[in-house]
Amino acid sequence: MTDNPGCLGFLARIFGERPKETGALPYRLRDDFLSAAELSFYRVLATAVAGRAVVLTKVRLADLFFVPRSEGSAGFRNRIAQKHVDFLLCDRETMRPLVGVELDDRSHERSSRQERDGFVDEVFWVAGLPLMHLPVRSGYSLAELALALAPYLGGDEGAQPEPIRGAPEPSRPEPGAAGAVPLCPKCGVPMVVRTTGRGERRGERFYGCPNYPKCRETLPYESPPA
Ligand SMILES: [Zn+2]
């Protein structure tokens, strides 16, 4: 943006002034953003979390997960590019993803759909994010749903979430020889030395992940022995 339209420009956009740069683009607003089944479930879900989490709908897996760059990683990225999770609960302060929720209707019985579901389950599993599947019903028990979600919402009454079915321990970097570059605990790729740019620790070195900002893992930097 080179020119700042200021307050009035902002208002004009809200009130729908036609932007000048567009020609006749073929986009139309969909009337079925949420299906009737999704909407009815959304209402129960929003009530069940009772303000303890934010409920997002139709979140693209590629906005939720990333593939560390390596040979062949483009193929894995493509496999999640067009996929969504029906609902995602996030921490209401930090928006950290807490748990995915899939609403399984009849279409989930089709074999192509089952294949897709199996793949998505695996993606969540390896990335360490819980995913719940709930069957579409005409009505939902608010109490049951609240109870099922409680472990993932944190707070006082929530027990610790069950560890997900034997999820793999992230590959921890080998202690290695002094001065060896450690591997990112999340991505398994060699970390890079970075320098803190601001704040009290300004100028201090640390190891950061080359996949930053998608991966924010850091490790203390120990200068090689002289
Ligand atoms: Zn990383």
PDB file of N, CA and C in Angstrom, residues 142-208:
ATOM      1  N   LEU A 142     -24.919 -31.997  25.172  1.00  0.00           N
ATOM      2  CA  LEU A 142     -23.989 -30.941  25.545  1.00  0.00           C
ATOM      3  C   LEU A 142     -23.030 -31.434  26.624  1.00  0.00           C
ATOM      4  N   ALA A 143     -23.578 -32.150  27.613  1.00  0.00           N
ATOM      5  CA  ALA A 143     -22.765 -32.616  28.739  1.00  0.00           C
ATOM      6  C   ALA A 143     -21.688 -33.590  28.256  1.00  0.00           C
ATOM      7  N   GLU A 144     -22.108 -34.506  27.366  1.00  0.00           N
ATOM      8  CA  GLU A 144     -21.159 -35.500  26.844  1.00  0.00           C
ATOM      9  C   GLU A 144     -20.023 -34.836  26.078  1.00  0.00           C
ATOM     10  N   LEU A 145     -20.417 -33.876  25.245  1.00  0.00           N
ATOM     11  CA  LEU A 145     -19.432 -33.193  24.419  1.00  0.00           C
ATOM     12  C   LEU A 145     -18.460 -32.396  25.292  1.00  0.00           C
ATOM     13  N   ALA A 146     -19.002 -31.692  26.282  1.00  0.00           N
ATOM     14  CA  ALA A 146     -18.164 -30.902  27.183  1.00  0.00           C
ATOM     15  C   ALA A 146     -17.171 -31.802  27.910  1.00  0.00           C
ATOM     16  N   LEU A 147     -17.638 -32.982  28.302  1.00  0.00           N
ATOM     17  CA  LEU A 147     -16.784 -33.929  29.017  1.00  0.00           C
ATOM     18  C   LEU A 147     -15.675 -34.450  28.108  1.00  0.00           C
ATOM     19  N   ALA A 148     -16.027 -34.753  26.853  1.00  0.00           N
ATOM     20  CA  ALA A 148     -15.046 -35.280  25.907  1.00  0.00           C
ATOM     21  C   ALA A 148     -13.979 -34.235  25.574  1.00  0.00           C
ATOM     22  N   LEU A 149     -14.381 -32.957  25.570  1.00  0.00           N
ATOM     23  CA  LEU A 149     -13.443 -31.901  25.186  1.00  0.00           C
ATOM     24  C   LEU A 149     -12.598 -31.398  26.346  1.00  0.00           C
ATOM     25  N   ALA A 150     -13.108 -31.594  27.564  1.00  0.00           N
ATOM     26  CA  ALA A 150     -12.463 -31.013  28.751  1.00  0.00           C
ATOM     27  C   ALA A 150     -10.954 -31.240  28.821  1.00  0.00           C
ATOM     28  N   PRO A 151     -10.470 -32.470  28.538  1.00  0.00           N
ATOM     29  CA  PRO A 151      -9.024 -32.698  28.673  1.00  0.00           C
ATOM     30  C   PRO A 151      -8.180 -31.813  27.758  1.00  0.00           C
ATOM     31  N   TYR A 152      -8.782 -31.311  26.674  1.00  0.00           N
ATOM     32  CA  TYR A 152      -7.981 -30.547  25.713  1.00  0.00           C
ATOM     33  C   TYR A 152      -8.051 -29.052  25.940  1.00  0.00           C
ATOM     34  N   LEU A 153      -8.956 -28.636  26.825  1.00  0.00           N
ATOM     35  CA  LEU A 153      -9.180 -27.203  26.982  1.00  0.00           C
ATOM     36  C   LEU A 153      -8.329 -26.591  28.076  1.00  0.00           C
ATOM     37  N   GLY A 154      -7.587 -27.435  28.797  1.00  0.00           N
ATOM     38  CA  GLY A 154      -6.748 -26.900  29.868  1.00  0.00           C
ATOM     39  C   GLY A 154      -7.613 -26.355  30.980  1.00  0.00           C
ATOM     40  N   GLY A 155      -7.099 -25.396  31.717  1.00  0.00           N
ATOM     41  CA  GLY A 155      -7.870 -24.838  32.827  1.00  0.00           C
ATOM     42  C   GLY A 155      -7.849 -25.768  34.011  1.00  0.00           C
ATOM     43  N   ASP A 156      -8.649 -25.458  35.028  1.00  0.00           N
ATOM     44  CA  ASP A 156      -8.518 -26.152  36.312  1.00  0.00           C
ATOM     45  C   ASP A 156      -9.153 -27.539  36.310  1.00  0.00           C
ATOM     46  N   GLU A 157     -10.385 -27.643  35.726  1.00  0.00           N
ATOM     47  CA  GLU A 157     -11.061 -28.924  35.887  1.00  0.00           C
ATOM     48  C   GLU A 157     -10.565 -29.975  34.898  1.00  0.00           C
ATOM     49  N   GLY A 158      -9.827 -29.534  33.860  1.00  0.00           N
ATOM     50  CA  GLY A 158      -9.400 -30.484  32.842  1.00  0.00           C
ATOM     51  C   GLY A 158      -8.267 -31.363  33.342  1.00  0.00           C
ATOM     52  N   ALA A 159      -8.446 -32.674  33.234  1.00  0.00           N
ATOM     53  CA  ALA A 159      -7.330 -33.563  33.522  1.00  0.00           C
ATOM     54  C   ALA A 159      -6.318 -33.384  32.393  1.00  0.00           C
ATOM     55  N   GLN A 160      -5.114 -33.847  32.579  1.00  0.00           N
ATOM     56  CA  GLN A 160      -4.123 -33.790  31.504  1.00  0.00           C
ATOM     57  C   GLN A 160      -4.650 -34.588  30.313  1.00  0.00           C
ATOM     58  N   PRO A 161      -4.466 -34.061  29.102  1.00  0.00           N
ATOM     59  CA  PRO A 161      -4.930 -34.828  27.949  1.00  0.00           C
ATOM     60  C   PRO A 161      -4.229 -36.179  27.899  1.00  0.00           C
ATOM     61  N   GLU A 162      -5.012 -37.198  27.513  1.00  0.00           N
ATOM     62  CA  GLU A 162      -4.405 -38.515  27.321  1.00  0.00           C
ATOM     63  C   GLU A 162      -3.329 -38.365  26.258  1.00  0.00           C
ATOM     64  N   PRO A 163      -2.174 -38.984  26.469  1.00  0.00           N
ATOM     65  CA  PRO A 163      -1.216 -38.958  25.362  1.00  0.00           C
ATOM     66  C   PRO A 163      -1.865 -39.666  24.181  1.00  0.00           C
ATOM     67  N   ILE A 164      -1.712 -39.111  22.972  1.00  0.00           N
ATOM     68  CA  ILE A 164      -2.382 -39.727  21.837  1.00  0.00           C
ATOM     69  C   ILE A 164      -1.704 -41.049  21.538  1.00  0.00           C
ATOM     70  N   ARG A 165      -2.584 -42.037  21.324  1.00  0.00           N
ATOM     71  CA  ARG A 165      -2.175 -43.414  20.997  1.00  0.00           C
ATOM     72  C   ARG A 165      -0.713 -43.572  20.589  1.00  0.00           C
ATOM     73  N   GLY A 166       0.159 -43.661  21.527  1.00  0.00           N
ATOM     74  CA  GLY A 166       1.552 -43.979  21.226  1.00  0.00           C
ATOM     75  C   GLY A 166       2.187 -43.064  20.203  1.00  0.00           C
ATOM     76  N   ALA A 167       1.829 -41.777  20.233  1.00  0.00           N
ATOM     77  CA  ALA A 167       2.426 -40.842  19.288  1.00  0.00           C
ATOM     78  C   ALA A 167       3.944 -40.899  19.423  1.00  0.00           C
ATOM     79  N   PRO A 168       4.639 -40.799  18.281  1.00  0.00           N
ATOM     80  CA  PRO A 168       6.095 -40.947  18.337  1.00  0.00           C
ATOM     81  C   PRO A 168       6.718 -39.790  19.108  1.00  0.00           C
ATOM     82  N   GLU A 169       7.702 -40.109  19.888  1.00  0.00           N
ATOM     83  CA  GLU A 169       8.490 -39.055  20.524  1.00  0.00           C
ATOM     84  C   GLU A 169       9.161 -38.270  19.408  1.00  0.00           C
ATOM     85  N   PRO A 170       9.092 -36.953  19.476  1.00  0.00           N
ATOM     86  CA  PRO A 170       9.832 -36.210  18.463  1.00  0.00           C
ATOM     87  C   PRO A 170      11.305 -36.594  18.557  1.00  0.00           C
ATOM     88  N   SER A 171      11.937 -36.713  17.391  1.00  0.00           N
ATOM     89  CA  SER A 171      13.320 -37.180  17.426  1.00  0.00           C
ATOM     90  C   SER A 171      14.198 -36.135  18.100  1.00  0.00           C
ATOM     91  N   ARG A 172      14.643 -36.452  19.283  1.00  0.00           N
ATOM     92  CA  ARG A 172      15.493 -35.523  20.045  1.00  0.00           C
ATOM     93  C   ARG A 172      16.887 -35.516  19.450  1.00  0.00           C
ATOM     94  N   PRO A 173      17.501 -34.361  19.419  1.00  0.00           N
ATOM     95  CA  PRO A 173      18.850 -34.343  18.858  1.00  0.00           C
ATOM     96  C   PRO A 173      19.807 -35.136  19.742  1.00  0.00           C
ATOM     97  N   GLU A 174      20.725 -35.797  19.081  1.00  0.00           N
ATOM     98  CA  GLU A 174      21.768 -36.518  19.817  1.00  0.00           C
ATOM     99  C   GLU A 174      22.593 -35.499  20.586  1.00  0.00           C
ATOM    100  N   PRO A 175      23.015 -35.857  21.805  1.00  0.00           N
ATOM    101  CA  PRO A 175      23.852 -34.908  22.539  1.00  0.00           C
ATOM    102  C   PRO A 175      25.058 -34.459  21.709  1.00  0.00           C
ATOM    103  N   GLY A 176      25.691 -35.401  21.038  1.00  0.00           N
ATOM    104  CA  GLY A 176      26.753 -35.063  20.090  1.00  0.00           C
ATOM    105  C   GLY A 176      28.006 -34.512  20.747  1.00  0.00           C
ATOM    106  N   ALA A 177      28.996 -34.298  19.929  1.00  0.00           N
ATOM    107  CA  ALA A 177      30.257 -33.753  20.431  1.00  0.00           C
ATOM    108  C   ALA A 177      30.086 -32.269  20.694  1.00  0.00           C
ATOM    109  N   ALA A 178      30.916 -31.750  21.590  1.00  0.00           N
ATOM    110  CA  ALA A 178      30.849 -30.324  21.886  1.00  0.00           C
ATOM    111  C   ALA A 178      31.047 -29.534  20.603  1.00  0.00           C
ATOM    112  N   GLY A 179      30.219 -28.528  20.394  1.00  0.00           N
ATOM    113  CA  GLY A 179      30.381 -27.704  19.210  1.00  0.00           C
ATOM    114  C   GLY A 179      29.653 -28.228  17.989  1.00  0.00           C
ATOM    115  N   ALA A 180      29.132 -29.498  18.050  1.00  0.00           N
ATOM    116  CA  ALA A 180      28.391 -30.017  16.902  1.00  0.00           C
ATOM    117  C   ALA A 180      27.062 -29.287  16.812  1.00  0.00           C
ATOM    118  N   VAL A 181      26.594 -29.066  15.572  1.00  0.00           N
ATOM    119  CA  VAL A 181      25.317 -28.373  15.382  1.00  0.00           C
ATOM    120  C   VAL A 181      24.178 -29.309  15.774  1.00  0.00           C
ATOM    121  N   PRO A 182      23.318 -28.897  16.689  1.00  0.00           N
ATOM    122  CA  PRO A 182      22.217 -29.793  17.078  1.00  0.00           C
ATOM    123  C   PRO A 182      21.130 -29.825  16.008  1.00  0.00           C
ATOM    124  N   LEU A 183      20.315 -30.895  16.040  1.00  0.00           N
ATOM    125  CA  LEU A 183      19.182 -30.992  15.119  1.00  0.00           C
ATOM    126  C   LEU A 183      17.955 -30.402  15.799  1.00  0.00           C
ATOM    127  N   CYS A 184      17.081 -29.801  14.999  1.00  0.00           N
ATOM    128  CA  CYS A 184      15.847 -29.255  15.569  1.00  0.00           C
ATOM    129  C   CYS A 184      15.031 -30.400  16.176  1.00  0.00           C
ATOM    130  N   PRO A 185      14.611 -30.260  17.441  1.00  0.00           N
ATOM    131  CA  PRO A 185      13.845 -31.332  18.083  1.00  0.00           C
ATOM    132  C   PRO A 185      12.537 -31.635  17.359  1.00  0.00           C
ATOM    133  N   LYS A 186      11.993 -30.670  16.637  1.00  0.00           N
ATOM    134  CA  LYS A 186      10.712 -30.894  15.959  1.00  0.00           C
ATOM    135  C   LYS A 186      10.919 -31.374  14.528  1.00  0.00           C
ATOM    136  N   CYS A 187      11.860 -30.774  13.818  1.00  0.00           N
ATOM    137  CA  CYS A 187      12.008 -31.048  12.382  1.00  0.00           C
ATOM    138  C   CYS A 187      13.122 -32.026  12.044  1.00  0.00           C
ATOM    139  N   GLY A 188      14.058 -32.227  12.969  1.00  0.00           N
ATOM    140  CA  GLY A 188      15.164 -33.144  12.701  1.00  0.00           C
ATOM    141  C   GLY A 188      16.171 -32.615  11.698  1.00  0.00           C
ATOM    142  N   VAL A 189      16.183 -31.319  11.445  1.00  0.00           N
ATOM    143  CA  VAL A 189      17.167 -30.743  10.521  1.00  0.00           C
ATOM    144  C   VAL A 189      18.189 -29.933  11.326  1.00  0.00           C
ATOM    145  N   PRO A 190      19.415 -29.776  10.776  1.00  0.00           N
ATOM    146  CA  PRO A 190      20.432 -29.029  11.530  1.00  0.00           C
ATOM    147  C   PRO A 190      19.972 -27.600  11.799  1.00  0.00           C
ATOM    148  N   MET A 191      20.178 -27.151  13.024  1.00  0.00           N
ATOM    149  CA  MET A 191      19.756 -25.805  13.394  1.00  0.00           C
ATOM    150  C   MET A 191      20.810 -24.796  12.948  1.00  0.00           C
ATOM    151  N   VAL A 192      20.440 -23.533  12.995  1.00  0.00           N
ATOM    152  CA  VAL A 192      21.367 -22.478  12.578  1.00  0.00           C
ATOM    153  C   VAL A 192      21.583 -21.523  13.747  1.00  0.00           C
ATOM    154  N   VAL A 193      22.760 -20.901  13.773  1.00  0.00           N
ATOM    155  CA  VAL A 193      23.065 -19.962  14.858  1.00  0.00           C
ATOM    156  C   VAL A 193      22.428 -18.617  14.537  1.00  0.00           C
ATOM    157  N   ARG A 194      21.679 -18.120  15.489  1.00  0.00           N
ATOM    158  CA  ARG A 194      21.059 -16.802  15.319  1.00  0.00           C
ATOM    159  C   ARG A 194      21.456 -15.923  16.488  1.00  0.00           C
ATOM    160  N   THR A 195      21.205 -14.617  16.315  1.00  0.00           N
ATOM    161  CA  THR A 195      21.540 -13.660  17.364  1.00  0.00           C
ATOM    162  C   THR A 195      20.284 -12.908  17.766  1.00  0.00           C
ATOM    163  N   THR A 196      20.049 -12.847  19.069  1.00  0.00           N
ATOM    164  CA  THR A 196      18.888 -12.109  19.560  1.00  0.00           C
ATOM    165  C   THR A 196      19.006 -10.647  19.150  1.00  0.00           C
ATOM    166  N   GLY A 197      17.950 -10.136  18.515  1.00  0.00           N
ATOM    167  CA  GLY A 197      18.025  -8.797  17.946  1.00  0.00           C
ATOM    168  C   GLY A 197      17.595  -7.699  18.891  1.00  0.00           C
ATOM    169  N   ARG A 198      16.829  -8.057  19.919  1.00  0.00           N
ATOM    170  CA  ARG A 198      16.322  -6.986  20.782  1.00  0.00           C
ATOM    171  C   ARG A 198      16.139  -7.500  22.190  1.00  0.00           C
ATOM    172  N   GLY A 199      15.751  -6.591  23.066  1.00  0.00           N
ATOM    173  CA  GLY A 199      15.468  -6.965  24.448  1.00  0.00           C
ATOM    174  C   GLY A 199      16.726  -7.074  25.278  1.00  0.00           C
ATOM    175  N   GLU A 200      16.533  -7.573  26.496  1.00  0.00           N
ATOM    176  CA  GLU A 200      17.614  -7.658  27.466  1.00  0.00           C
ATOM    177  C   GLU A 200      18.756  -8.546  26.972  1.00  0.00           C
ATOM    178  N   ARG A 201      18.385  -9.605  26.211  1.00  0.00           N
ATOM    179  CA  ARG A 201      19.399 -10.583  25.800  1.00  0.00           C
ATOM    180  C   ARG A 201      19.969 -10.244  24.433  1.00  0.00           C
ATOM    181  N   ARG A 202      19.781  -9.048  23.997  1.00  0.00           N
ATOM    182  CA  ARG A 202      20.251  -8.580  22.708  1.00  0.00           C
ATOM    183  C   ARG A 202      21.713  -8.954  22.477  1.00  0.00           C
ATOM    184  N   GLY A 203      21.992  -9.508  21.297  1.00  0.00           N
ATOM    185  CA  GLY A 203      23.362  -9.871  20.975  1.00  0.00           C
ATOM    186  C   GLY A 203      23.724 -11.293  21.390  1.00  0.00           C
ATOM    187  N   GLU A 204      22.871 -11.938  22.188  1.00  0.00           N
ATOM    188  CA  GLU A 204      23.159 -13.312  22.618  1.00  0.00           C
ATOM    189  C   GLU A 204      22.884 -14.274  21.474  1.00  0.00           C
ATOM    190  N   ARG A 205      23.719 -15.313  21.387  1.00  0.00           N
ATOM    191  CA  ARG A 205      23.525 -16.285  20.308  1.00  0.00           C
ATOM    192  C   ARG A 205      22.678 -17.450  20.788  1.00  0.00           C
ATOM    193  N   PHE A 206      21.965 -18.032  19.874  1.00  0.00           N
ATOM    194  CA  PHE A 206      21.193 -19.248  20.178  1.00  0.00           C
ATOM    195  C   PHE A 206      21.021 -20.038  18.890  1.00  0.00           C
ATOM    196  N   TYR A 207      20.650 -21.307  19.026  1.00  0.00           N
ATOM    197  CA  TYR A 207      20.326 -22.115  17.855  1.00  0.00           C
ATOM    198  C   TYR A 207      18.846 -21.964  17.549  1.00  0.00           C
ATOM    199  N   GLY A 208      18.542 -21.683  16.295  1.00  0.00           N
ATOM    200  CA  GLY A 208      17.147 -21.601  15.861  1.00  0.00           C
ATOM    201  C   GLY A 208      16.915 -22.574  14.726  1.00  0.00           C
TER     202      GLY A 208
END
